[in-house]
Amino acid sequence: MIPARIDSISITTLEEKGEESIVDWFDQHKQSFYPLGWSYLRTQQQMEELFYRSIIKVHKELPRFKRETAFETRVTSIFIHTCRELSDNRSLQSSEESEPRQDLFKALDQLKEYEKEAIVLTYVKGLSKEEAAHLLQVSVEKMKEHLFSGIQSLKKEMGYGSALNGCKEYHKDYIDYLERAMDRSKKVDFEVHIYHCQECQEDLASFQDVMLTMLNLTERIEDFHVPSDFIENVKDRLAEKEKHRQLKNKKRKRMGIVFASVFALLMGIEVFTGSFTNLYYTWTEEDQQLRAFLQQDLGERLNLEAESDGVKIKIKSAIADNVQTLVFYEIEDTAEDNQYMMNYHEGVSVENEHEIMSRESNPRYYPPDLESDVNNEKKNVYQGKISLLPLTKENGTIKLKITKLQKLIRDSSDRNGLRSYENMEYETGEWNFEIPVTKQPSIEYVLDEETKVEGIPVRFDKLTIAPTATILQYAIKNEQTEKRIDFLNIDNLEVNNKKVKADMYGSSSSHQDMNWSTFQTQFDPLFGEKPKEINVQFESIYLTVQEPKTIELDVSRGYPQTFEYAGSTISIDKVEVGQPTNVAISNHEIENRAYESLQFQIVGEDENEPSSMEMNSEGVLVDKNGIEYDTDEIPVAYEELEQPRYFETVQSVKLDGNNAGEKVIPKRLEIFGYNTTKYLDDVVKISLD
């Protein structure tokens, strides 16, 4: 039976248990995340807001988590992004700082952002340089440079002088030497130089003092006091949010009849005027999607402008409904030939978000449009759109603040058309807008259709037609113990013979009611369609299959050894007892393989004393046609592949004992089941007559 520990259960299980399981995970790991938050923030109010937002974001992002990435690594990344958002949010800052923060982290505030984050992740969170480099999306060598310059800056704060005074050509070796990670021949040369250079001796000694202070910080973190009621306060806020959501759903009234009546009335008045409006926008608006909104009178031209350091941003229009607030913009670099786009998670914020916007949904992600004629016409102009949260009021003014823009660097060697995210560049400045918006009504249609996929019931509940998106809500009944559907991927939706593709970034889980798990899939908008016939085209399902098997492990035996499972021959490559203990299993044969990944755990000799287990994997992407893509060798445009599957080829486990110095001796490998993708071509027909 799977132990009741979140470290060793699957992302799927977390999704099924809901937000409560994420809260429990943060409760178990608060001792490492709490001081990490204090390195960015100033008040207890901000800290509670940090955990509150992080729990919500992790829960909503779970369907997008990659199984090849450690869960804690992905959570830490979200946590850091939230820290950045709150540290930049002046509305949550206070002139009174909490005492523990003044004592422990005041010096870190003087560092540059990249220096601070390198030091915080290494010495506060206690990550390895490789893990920290992965989170910050830099190389390990660049990570060492950031650590060096950070410690250099801290020397001044700690009274050692304003700069390092040793020989610059040896600065890059300080950290490796002090951490005993230097090659022997290089170490000898370094020590010979230090022996003959008095300045380097003094410099290295002061550098070592600061570095030891930071290393001791990791031990001090264990004694960092987390208030006893801290997590309970966060839980209370989450409970209040859920209560508010339920009350709002009960009070929500449908606007369908009103919308249809008003629309019919408007269409009946001055047919000539309406025709002229359509023709006018056809002549004057380049963006086809915005043109369609304007032609349907679902928005208005704004042409708000702001400029900073030669970069001009124009807000062209904003369309709001119950799904999102869609902002169309144009960015022009008046000084150079650069194109920039807005990134919701990097330097874009709504200062009055709490007053006018709903926090019950996530903004939709729109990738950069590099194919449109308008974005290829000029090298210094980019037209795009960004999704913000939906409005809670019928009318309002969005106070949009932009402090950072993402630079679009087209790279012909990258199949994505953009340089990889680890090399992203940004333009900073300050652009402020007050955007007037009116929320447009949406129409909801109750569906009453049920089918079965792999013998599992799938129920279609509701179709929402909003101005900016079409949303299909459905539920999956997972009451079987031997097999369940984790994800159902829909290819397209056809309404009244008009077909719209599913949005790759627009699927999400909603809630769970008894044995039914509810999901939503977003599609492009269907303006003014009154559905009569609906066809839902399935694409694939992602299954969890329960098929238990136990393999005894004996550290005295030689490895590798093999065993049979799910029609495949799997190799146990190594079982190495140490601190940590390492176990690796592999299967590089993927043709006709029944599974994509295994769900398992390693049980030690002391079965009643669970150890910490960290899992990592290597794998290969395979599209529907059987073509393989090695993600480590070439950039892969995932969204361009036809229904890709990710096969794990190597799964590695690190086991640490609960007590310092304790070694975990593996006793057996327990496999619970596996995950697999099955392609579908089913079409479900729904009639609303």
XYZ file of C-alpha atoms in Angstrom:
689
model
C 0.000 0.000 0.000
C 1.276 3.489 -0.835
C 2.435 5.357 2.296
C 0.489 8.492 3.175
C 3.363 10.801 2.212
C 3.018 13.433 -0.484
C 6.692 13.079 -1.448
C 6.047 9.644 -2.898
C 2.576 9.927 -4.406
C 1.809 10.894 -7.961
C 0.754 14.279 -9.292
C -2.486 12.587 -10.339
C -3.224 11.675 -6.725
C -2.550 15.259 -5.663
C -5.039 16.486 -8.259
C -7.691 14.058 -7.064
C -7.306 15.044 -3.405
C -7.494 18.717 -4.341
C -6.166 21.842 -2.721
C -6.076 20.269 0.742
C -3.255 17.931 -0.281
C -1.157 20.899 -1.444
C -1.756 22.613 1.914
C -0.595 19.462 3.717
C 2.528 19.328 1.544
C 3.411 22.932 2.346
C 2.736 22.234 6.035
C 5.277 19.394 5.936
C 7.859 21.534 4.109
C 7.221 24.907 5.758
C 10.529 24.840 7.631
C 12.471 25.221 4.361
C 10.026 27.455 2.477
C 9.246 29.865 5.345
C 12.780 31.352 5.615
C 13.004 31.364 1.821
C 9.993 33.688 1.783
C 11.519 35.940 4.445
C 14.548 36.539 2.210
C 12.210 38.404 -0.168
C 9.452 39.825 2.029
C 9.127 42.119 5.053
C 5.958 41.375 6.990
C 3.951 38.487 8.361
C 1.015 39.667 6.234
C 3.106 39.237 3.102
C 4.242 35.790 4.234
C 0.667 34.566 4.639
C -0.204 36.035 1.242
C 2.844 34.252 -0.233
C 1.799 30.794 0.981
C -1.850 31.484 0.097
C -1.018 32.424 -3.502
C 1.568 29.656 -3.909
C -0.865 26.934 -2.805
C -3.505 28.189 -5.273
C -0.981 28.410 -8.125
C 0.479 24.944 -7.482
C -3.013 23.434 -7.428
C -3.985 25.134 -10.684
C -0.669 24.305 -12.390
C -0.681 20.591 -11.451
C -2.082 19.435 -14.843
C 0.865 21.182 -16.536
C 3.526 19.638 -14.277
C 6.003 17.520 -16.225
C 6.519 14.074 -14.763
C 10.254 14.253 -15.550
C 10.661 17.210 -13.151
C 10.794 16.653 -9.391
C 7.622 17.920 -7.703
C 9.514 20.011 -5.122
C 11.612 21.611 -7.873
C 8.474 22.749 -9.727
C 6.870 23.997 -6.501
C 10.026 25.918 -5.575
C 9.990 27.602 -8.993
C 6.372 28.752 -8.476
C 7.181 29.834 -4.913
C 10.099 32.004 -6.093
C 8.004 33.632 -8.845
C 5.364 34.463 -6.223
C 8.058 35.897 -3.932
C 9.152 38.187 -6.758
C 5.586 39.330 -7.424
C 4.943 40.195 -3.788
C 8.317 41.853 -3.248
C 7.479 44.189 -6.158
C 3.927 44.855 -4.920
C 4.041 48.092 -2.975
C 0.456 47.696 -1.777
C 1.512 44.813 0.458
C 4.678 46.404 1.824
C 4.884 47.925 5.271
C 7.226 50.433 6.835
C 7.505 48.140 9.861
C 9.678 45.118 9.265
C 9.442 41.989 11.369
C 12.377 41.569 13.740
C 13.617 38.146 12.524
C 13.913 39.467 9.021
C 16.028 42.437 10.120
C 18.444 40.143 11.959
C 18.832 37.471 9.304
C 18.249 38.888 5.851
C 18.945 42.634 5.897
C 22.359 42.225 4.236
C 20.860 40.148 1.414
C 18.624 43.082 0.414
C 21.728 44.999 -0.693
C 22.632 42.398 -3.338
C 21.672 42.367 -6.980
C 18.700 40.128 -7.739
C 20.706 37.348 -9.400
C 23.283 37.361 -6.569
C 20.609 37.242 -3.907
C 18.691 34.402 -5.525
C 21.837 32.316 -6.034
C 22.771 32.697 -2.358
C 19.219 32.223 -1.075
C 18.631 28.996 -3.014
C 22.033 27.588 -2.055
C 22.341 28.621 1.591
C 18.744 29.298 2.708
C 16.872 26.606 0.750
C 19.909 24.291 0.837
C 19.812 23.281 -2.845
C 22.807 21.983 -4.741
C 24.374 24.266 -7.343
C 22.931 22.043 -10.070
C 19.394 22.289 -8.663
C 19.664 26.042 -8.115
C 21.067 26.547 -11.621
C 18.143 24.590 -13.055
C 15.619 26.734 -11.174
C 17.294 30.001 -12.228
C 17.711 28.683 -15.799
C 21.464 29.302 -15.949
C 24.496 27.064 -16.317
C 26.315 25.698 -13.261
C 29.330 27.874 -14.132
C 27.124 30.970 -14.280
C 25.632 29.903 -10.946
C 29.146 29.853 -9.420
C 29.804 33.334 -10.807
C 26.608 34.617 -9.175
C 27.589 33.031 -5.842
C 31.071 34.523 -6.035
C 29.865 38.044 -6.806
C 27.196 37.722 -4.097
C 29.712 36.741 -1.437
C 31.965 39.522 -2.715
C 29.151 42.031 -2.146
C 28.399 40.598 1.307
C 32.004 41.172 2.356
C 31.393 44.891 2.294
C 28.222 44.533 4.354
C 30.125 42.446 6.903
C 32.981 44.938 7.250
C 35.693 43.317 5.142
C 36.039 46.160 2.625
C 34.407 47.185 -0.622
C 36.031 44.667 -2.951
C 38.175 41.549 -3.166
C 41.863 42.385 -3.402
C 43.421 39.118 -4.520
C 44.549 38.192 -8.016
C 41.490 38.280 -10.266
C 42.541 35.261 -12.343
C 42.165 33.075 -9.231
C 38.787 34.416 -8.072
C 36.881 31.828 -10.085
C 38.616 29.025 -8.161
C 37.730 30.168 -4.628
C 34.436 28.294 -4.265
C 35.668 24.996 -5.766
C 38.778 25.126 -3.583
C 36.923 25.845 -0.359
C 34.327 23.167 -1.154
C 37.102 20.661 -2.016
C 35.775 20.180 -5.529
C 38.972 21.091 -7.394
C 41.068 18.667 -9.463
C 44.274 17.644 -7.738
C 46.659 19.173 -10.307
C 44.746 22.440 -10.332
C 44.590 22.407 -6.533
C 48.371 22.098 -6.265
C 48.925 25.060 -8.604
C 46.366 27.113 -6.694
C 47.955 26.364 -3.314
C 51.438 27.181 -4.614
C 50.194 30.585 -5.746
C 48.365 31.248 -2.463
C 51.509 30.315 -0.525
C 53.567 32.973 -2.340
C 50.888 35.703 -2.573
C 50.118 37.553 0.658
C 47.172 39.483 -0.855
C 45.493 36.272 -2.032
C 46.014 34.694 1.404
C 44.195 37.542 3.125
C 41.588 37.733 0.418
C 40.843 33.998 0.500
C 40.666 34.042 4.294
C 38.055 36.823 4.358
C 36.135 35.146 1.530
C 36.156 31.887 3.520
C 34.817 33.676 6.614
C 31.826 35.007 4.678
C 31.266 31.683 2.955
C 31.344 29.804 6.282
C 28.865 32.306 7.670
C 26.521 31.528 4.774
C 27.047 27.774 5.178
C 26.139 28.108 8.866
C 22.993 29.927 7.743
C 21.632 26.619 6.450
C 21.952 25.143 9.951
C 20.404 28.249 11.539
C 17.415 27.902 9.246
C 16.433 24.712 11.099
C 15.906 26.850 14.213
C 13.963 29.537 12.336
C 10.670 29.977 14.151
C 7.484 29.383 12.182
C 4.462 30.766 14.088
C 2.240 27.980 15.395
C -0.882 29.461 13.809
C 0.751 30.323 10.465
C -0.561 27.444 8.332
C -3.931 27.600 10.104
C -4.273 31.255 9.051
C -3.540 30.276 5.457
C -6.086 27.440 5.665
C -8.706 29.875 6.967
C -8.129 32.166 3.975
C -8.437 29.245 1.556
C -11.640 28.107 3.254
C -13.051 31.639 2.975
C -12.156 31.719 -0.717
C -13.972 28.435 -1.310
C -17.011 29.653 0.619
C -17.099 32.846 -1.452
C -16.827 30.835 -4.666
C -19.760 28.630 -3.722
C -21.940 31.594 -2.726
C -21.107 33.358 -5.960
C -22.060 30.316 -8.023
C -25.437 30.174 -6.265
C -26.118 33.858 -6.926
C -24.951 33.881 -10.552
C -27.797 34.483 -12.946
C -27.759 33.549 -16.555
C -27.559 36.390 -19.018
C -28.429 34.410 -22.134
C -31.965 35.693 -22.795
C -31.016 39.304 -22.071
C -27.961 39.097 -24.306
C -29.897 37.521 -27.160
C -32.685 40.140 -26.901
C -30.294 43.092 -26.793
C -28.259 41.689 -29.659
C -31.372 41.163 -31.776
C -32.533 44.709 -31.013
C -29.184 46.195 -31.982
C -29.118 44.178 -35.187
C -32.609 45.396 -36.031
C -31.714 49.092 -35.726
C -29.999 50.652 -38.724
C -28.864 47.659 -40.770
C -26.938 50.081 -42.959
C -25.015 51.435 -39.979
C -24.033 47.907 -38.909
C -22.819 47.086 -42.403
C -20.799 50.270 -42.503
C -19.214 49.427 -39.109
C -18.090 46.009 -40.372
C -16.599 47.548 -43.502
C -14.908 50.305 -41.490
C -13.102 47.872 -39.202
C -12.152 45.675 -42.160
C -10.310 48.650 -43.626
C -8.702 49.973 -40.451
C -7.861 47.072 -38.075
C -4.965 44.728 -38.946
C -5.491 42.222 -36.112
C -8.132 39.803 -37.382
C -9.303 38.671 -33.940
C -9.637 42.216 -32.618
C -11.381 43.202 -35.843
C -13.971 40.462 -35.222
C -14.642 41.753 -31.701
C -15.043 45.336 -32.937
C -17.362 44.253 -35.739
C -19.564 42.510 -33.179
C -19.606 45.634 -30.946
C -17.959 43.647 -28.142
C -15.314 46.286 -27.513
C -14.097 49.701 -28.563
C -10.917 51.307 -29.789
C -8.829 52.789 -26.987
C -5.413 53.710 -28.412
C -3.937 54.490 -24.991
C -0.188 55.163 -25.159
C 2.766 55.260 -22.776
C 6.489 55.475 -23.490
C 9.610 54.648 -21.463
C 13.229 54.785 -22.696
C 12.214 54.806 -26.338
C 9.794 51.869 -26.094
C 6.183 52.829 -26.778
C 3.224 50.676 -25.714
C -0.232 51.224 -27.165
C -3.318 49.564 -25.646
C -5.605 49.065 -28.637
C -8.649 47.562 -26.927
C -9.818 45.409 -24.012
C -12.568 42.748 -24.131
C -13.913 41.477 -20.796
C -16.285 38.629 -19.963
C -16.716 35.956 -17.267
C -13.737 33.965 -18.607
C -10.983 36.563 -18.871
C -10.099 40.144 -19.717
C -8.349 40.169 -23.075
C -6.058 43.145 -23.737
C -4.826 43.834 -27.274
C -1.608 45.848 -27.480
C 1.118 47.086 -29.792
C 4.751 47.621 -28.714
C 7.121 49.748 -30.789
C 10.846 50.213 -30.192
C 11.437 53.716 -31.512
C 15.217 53.547 -31.038
C 16.258 50.086 -32.292
C 14.975 47.105 -34.259
C 13.652 45.069 -31.330
C 10.329 43.345 -30.805
C 8.873 42.958 -27.311
C 5.869 41.155 -25.839
C 4.079 41.241 -22.491
C 4.494 38.287 -20.129
C 1.836 38.035 -17.412
C 4.297 36.467 -14.951
C 7.160 38.908 -15.639
C 6.596 42.595 -14.919
C 2.859 42.906 -15.685
C 0.488 43.624 -12.789
C -2.962 45.059 -12.124
C -2.637 47.424 -9.185
C -6.341 47.273 -8.303
C -6.687 43.550 -9.005
C -8.213 42.791 -5.580
C -10.892 45.427 -6.109
C -12.262 44.589 -9.553
C -11.035 41.134 -10.590
C -11.945 37.560 -9.707
C -9.173 35.312 -8.379
C -11.133 32.118 -9.003
C -9.597 31.450 -12.414
C -6.249 31.611 -14.167
C -5.394 33.975 -17.022
C -5.176 32.151 -20.330
C -1.713 31.812 -21.885
C -1.230 33.119 -25.427
C 2.118 32.194 -27.031
C 3.856 34.841 -29.166
C 2.429 35.138 -32.683
C 5.471 35.006 -34.961
C 3.630 33.938 -38.105
C 1.276 36.856 -38.672
C 2.031 39.276 -41.496
C 1.825 42.296 -39.206
C 4.533 40.902 -36.893
C 6.822 40.115 -39.796
C 6.326 43.435 -41.568
C 8.428 45.581 -39.203
C 11.395 44.539 -37.076
C 10.593 47.027 -34.322
C 6.824 46.525 -33.902
C 4.948 43.635 -32.303
C 1.177 43.281 -31.925
C -0.132 40.791 -29.407
C -2.652 40.090 -26.686
C -2.469 39.217 -23.012
C -5.062 37.595 -20.777
C -5.879 39.098 -17.384
C -8.278 37.863 -14.719
C -12.033 38.305 -15.347
C -13.949 41.192 -13.807
C -16.137 40.899 -10.727
C -18.048 44.046 -11.690
C -20.006 44.971 -14.791
C -17.819 48.034 -15.399
C -14.436 49.124 -14.145
C -11.085 50.713 -14.836
C -8.034 48.458 -14.892
C -4.902 50.101 -13.483
C -2.307 48.223 -15.503
C 1.353 48.621 -14.571
C 4.158 47.251 -16.750
C 7.771 47.223 -15.546
C 9.325 44.552 -17.752
C 8.898 43.383 -21.361
C 10.145 40.121 -22.831
C 12.379 40.503 -25.866
C 11.514 38.318 -28.852
C 14.740 36.859 -30.248
C 14.030 34.809 -33.326
C 16.432 31.886 -33.711
C 16.323 29.836 -36.905
C 18.069 26.920 -35.157
C 15.252 26.684 -32.624
C 12.110 24.954 -33.854
C 10.103 27.126 -31.510
C 11.242 30.184 -33.444
C 12.409 31.734 -30.180
C 15.598 31.409 -28.225
C 15.183 28.979 -25.325
C 13.762 30.327 -22.095
C 17.057 30.056 -20.243
C 18.436 32.846 -22.465
C 15.465 35.191 -22.310
C 16.201 38.918 -22.360
C 14.044 41.693 -20.944
C 13.565 45.454 -21.305
C 12.767 47.314 -18.107
C 10.903 50.584 -17.727
C 7.577 51.813 -16.421
C 4.380 52.052 -18.436
C 1.080 52.829 -16.680
C -2.424 52.640 -18.105
C -5.980 53.146 -16.905
C -8.103 50.935 -19.146
C -11.914 51.304 -19.106
C -13.721 47.972 -19.556
C -17.275 46.687 -19.661
C -17.938 43.018 -18.968
C -19.777 41.317 -21.814
C -22.368 38.615 -21.004
C -21.854 34.910 -21.658
C -24.401 32.206 -22.473
C -24.422 28.829 -20.723
C -26.054 25.731 -22.221
C -26.801 22.724 -20.045
C -25.765 19.470 -21.707
C -27.158 16.040 -20.887
C -24.954 13.469 -22.556
C -22.905 10.557 -21.262
C -20.561 8.111 -22.971
C -17.884 5.602 -21.998
C -14.169 5.653 -22.790
C -12.219 2.484 -21.983
C -15.308 1.442 -20.026
C -15.138 4.567 -17.858
C -18.159 6.945 -17.842
C -17.603 10.458 -19.239
C -20.368 13.025 -18.726
C -20.812 16.321 -20.605
C -22.304 18.970 -18.316
C -22.153 22.451 -19.798
C -21.124 24.525 -22.811
C -20.293 28.190 -22.203
C -20.144 30.552 -25.159
C -18.393 33.745 -24.089
C -17.114 36.541 -26.331
C -13.441 35.602 -25.799
C -13.645 31.805 -25.497
C -15.806 28.705 -25.737
C -15.627 26.344 -22.741
C -16.758 22.732 -22.581
C -17.223 21.335 -19.072
C -17.237 17.573 -18.603
C -16.691 15.049 -15.821
C -15.003 11.642 -15.545
C -16.202 8.942 -13.153
C -13.184 7.140 -11.763
C -14.609 4.520 -9.436
C -12.674 1.553 -10.847
C -9.691 0.498 -8.769
C -7.720 -1.098 -11.594
C -7.876 1.715 -14.166
C -8.673 5.442 -14.242
C -8.523 8.345 -16.701
C -6.232 11.148 -15.512
C -6.644 13.386 -18.572
C -9.001 13.388 -21.533
C -7.612 15.381 -24.459
C -10.150 16.783 -26.931
C -9.067 17.565 -30.479
C -11.883 19.855 -31.614
C -15.433 20.985 -31.021
C -17.935 21.367 -33.854
C -20.991 23.556 -33.242
C -23.532 24.020 -36.046
C -20.910 22.807 -38.566
C -18.398 25.395 -37.301
C -15.255 23.703 -35.983
C -12.871 25.128 -33.369
C -9.651 23.486 -32.128
C -8.970 22.856 -28.455
C -6.546 25.282 -26.860
C -3.346 23.478 -25.862
C -2.962 25.787 -22.865
C -6.637 26.061 -21.929
C -7.453 22.785 -20.178
C -7.871 22.613 -16.419
C -9.415 20.582 -13.628
C -12.298 22.209 -11.787
C -13.500 20.208 -8.777
C -14.447 16.743 -7.599
C -17.936 15.707 -6.527
C -18.164 12.190 -5.070
C -16.647 9.914 -7.745
C -16.841 12.487 -10.547
C -13.822 14.677 -11.427
C -14.796 17.791 -13.381
C -12.643 19.336 -16.142
C -12.841 22.217 -18.581
C -11.389 22.592 -22.070
C -11.214 25.965 -23.811
C -11.661 26.633 -27.528
C -11.601 29.700 -29.733
C -14.708 31.908 -29.503
C -17.925 31.133 -31.381
C -19.476 34.575 -31.794
C -23.235 34.569 -31.288
C -23.677 30.864 -32.104
C -26.814 29.250 -30.717
C -25.842 25.580 -30.651
C -28.190 22.968 -32.022
C -25.787 20.169 -32.937
C -22.505 19.668 -31.054
C -19.806 17.174 -32.023
C -16.939 16.496 -29.599
C -13.889 14.894 -31.250
C -11.635 13.025 -28.807
C -7.868 12.943 -29.279
C -6.345 10.808 -26.520
C -6.540 9.778 -22.882
C -3.847 9.478 -20.232
C -4.497 6.438 -18.057
C -3.279 5.119 -14.730
C -3.368 1.321 -14.640
C -3.079 -0.511 -11.311
C -0.881 -3.597 -11.765
C 1.091 -4.319 -8.568
C 4.363 -6.241 -8.511
C 7.074 -6.625 -5.837
C 10.768 -7.267 -6.557
C 13.069 -8.160 -3.681
C 16.321 -6.186 -3.486
C 19.552 -7.542 -2.062
C 22.484 -5.120 -1.872
C 24.902 -8.056 -1.707
C 23.900 -9.227 -5.196
C 25.497 -7.879 -8.334
C 23.649 -5.438 -10.530
C 22.294 -4.867 -13.170
C 19.510 -7.455 -12.962
C 16.270 -7.708 -14.941
C 12.636 -8.569 -14.323
C 9.469 -8.771 -16.450
C 6.593 -6.330 -16.073
C 3.668 -5.256 -18.319
C 5.159 -7.142 -21.262
C 8.581 -5.453 -20.945
C 11.989 -6.438 -19.633
C 13.101 -3.870 -17.060
C 16.626 -3.535 -15.709
C 17.600 -2.661 -12.136
C 20.853 -0.921 -13.048
C 22.209 -0.214 -9.586
C 21.495 -0.386 -5.882
C 24.145 1.651 -4.040
C 23.878 2.123 -0.273
C 25.256 5.413 1.000
C 24.292 8.939 1.940
C 22.155 9.096 -0.074
C 21.300 5.581 -1.255
C 20.871 5.446 -5.051
C 18.653 3.083 -7.027
C 18.178 3.237 -10.812
C 15.894 1.242 -13.105
C 15.707 1.511 -16.890
C 13.991 0.311 -20.036
C 15.239 1.826 -23.303
C 12.965 -0.298 -25.524
C 9.913 1.878 -26.257
C 8.464 0.286 -29.397
C 5.091 -1.282 -28.527
C 5.759 -0.628 -24.838
C 2.599 -0.736 -22.719
C 3.646 1.951 -20.256
C 5.201 5.410 -20.400
C 6.134 5.725 -16.725
C 6.015 3.530 -13.638
C 4.546 4.331 -10.242
C 6.658 2.732 -7.550
C 8.455 3.146 -4.258
C 11.581 1.717 -2.612
C 11.031 0.158 0.815
C 13.921 0.026 3.279
C 14.715 -2.480 6.018
C 12.944 -0.336 8.613
C 9.512 -0.324 7.010
C 7.933 1.726 9.812
C 10.403 4.578 9.424
C 9.785 6.178 5.993
C 12.755 7.894 4.423
C 12.927 10.890 2.144
C 12.682 9.837 -1.512
C 13.671 12.037 -4.454
C 12.874 10.783 -7.953
C 14.289 11.927 -11.283
C 13.948 10.554 -14.772
C 15.312 10.632 -18.288
C 13.218 9.967 -21.345
C 12.330 10.526 -24.959
C 9.413 12.158 -26.778
C 7.653 10.050 -29.400
C 4.970 11.463 -31.688
C 1.936 9.593 -32.975
C 3.888 8.458 -36.052
C 6.612 6.837 -33.941
C 9.263 9.503 -34.566
C 11.550 9.983 -31.561
C 12.854 13.324 -30.281
C 15.720 13.514 -27.789
C 14.993 16.641 -25.764
C 18.608 16.787 -24.523
C 20.100 17.051 -28.008
C 17.859 19.357 -30.048
C 15.236 21.976 -29.168
C 11.796 20.427 -29.501
C 8.696 22.486 -30.302
C 6.366 20.341 -28.200
C 3.228 22.089 -29.439
C 4.143 21.287 -33.061
C 4.405 17.520 -32.518
C 1.425 15.335 -33.359
C 0.078 13.942 -30.081
C 3.467 13.295 -28.451
C 4.076 10.802 -25.648
C 6.896 10.988 -23.114
C 8.486 7.600 -22.391
C 10.661 7.454 -19.298
C 13.759 5.387 -20.074
C 15.663 5.810 -16.788
C 14.095 6.420 -13.369
C 16.517 7.262 -10.550
C 15.769 7.376 -6.835
C 17.737 8.970 -3.989
C 16.907 7.801 -0.470
C 17.896 9.720 2.667
C 17.337 8.578 6.221
C 15.371 10.723 8.630
C 18.357 11.104 10.954
C 21.728 12.635 10.120
C 24.230 10.009 9.006
C 21.554 7.332 8.664
C 21.820 5.077 5.604
C 18.781 3.541 3.941
C 19.220 -0.111 2.934
C 16.726 -0.986 0.168
C 14.704 -4.127 0.793
C 12.266 -4.255 -2.111
C 10.922 -2.396 -5.135
C 7.131 -2.072 -4.983
C 5.425 -1.207 -8.292
C 1.829 -0.036 -7.940
C 1.022 0.494 -11.602
C 1.867 2.560 -14.633
C 0.731 5.455 -16.825
C 0.045 5.247 -20.527
C -1.524 7.246 -23.375
C -4.130 5.825 -25.745
C -5.089 7.576 -28.962
C -8.806 7.987 -29.727
C -10.938 8.877 -32.731
C -14.348 8.788 -30.983
C -16.900 11.497 -31.777
C -19.704 12.262 -29.318
C -22.792 13.858 -30.868
C -24.960 16.080 -28.653
C -28.274 17.560 -29.771
C -29.869 20.576 -28.045
C -33.137 20.607 -30.006
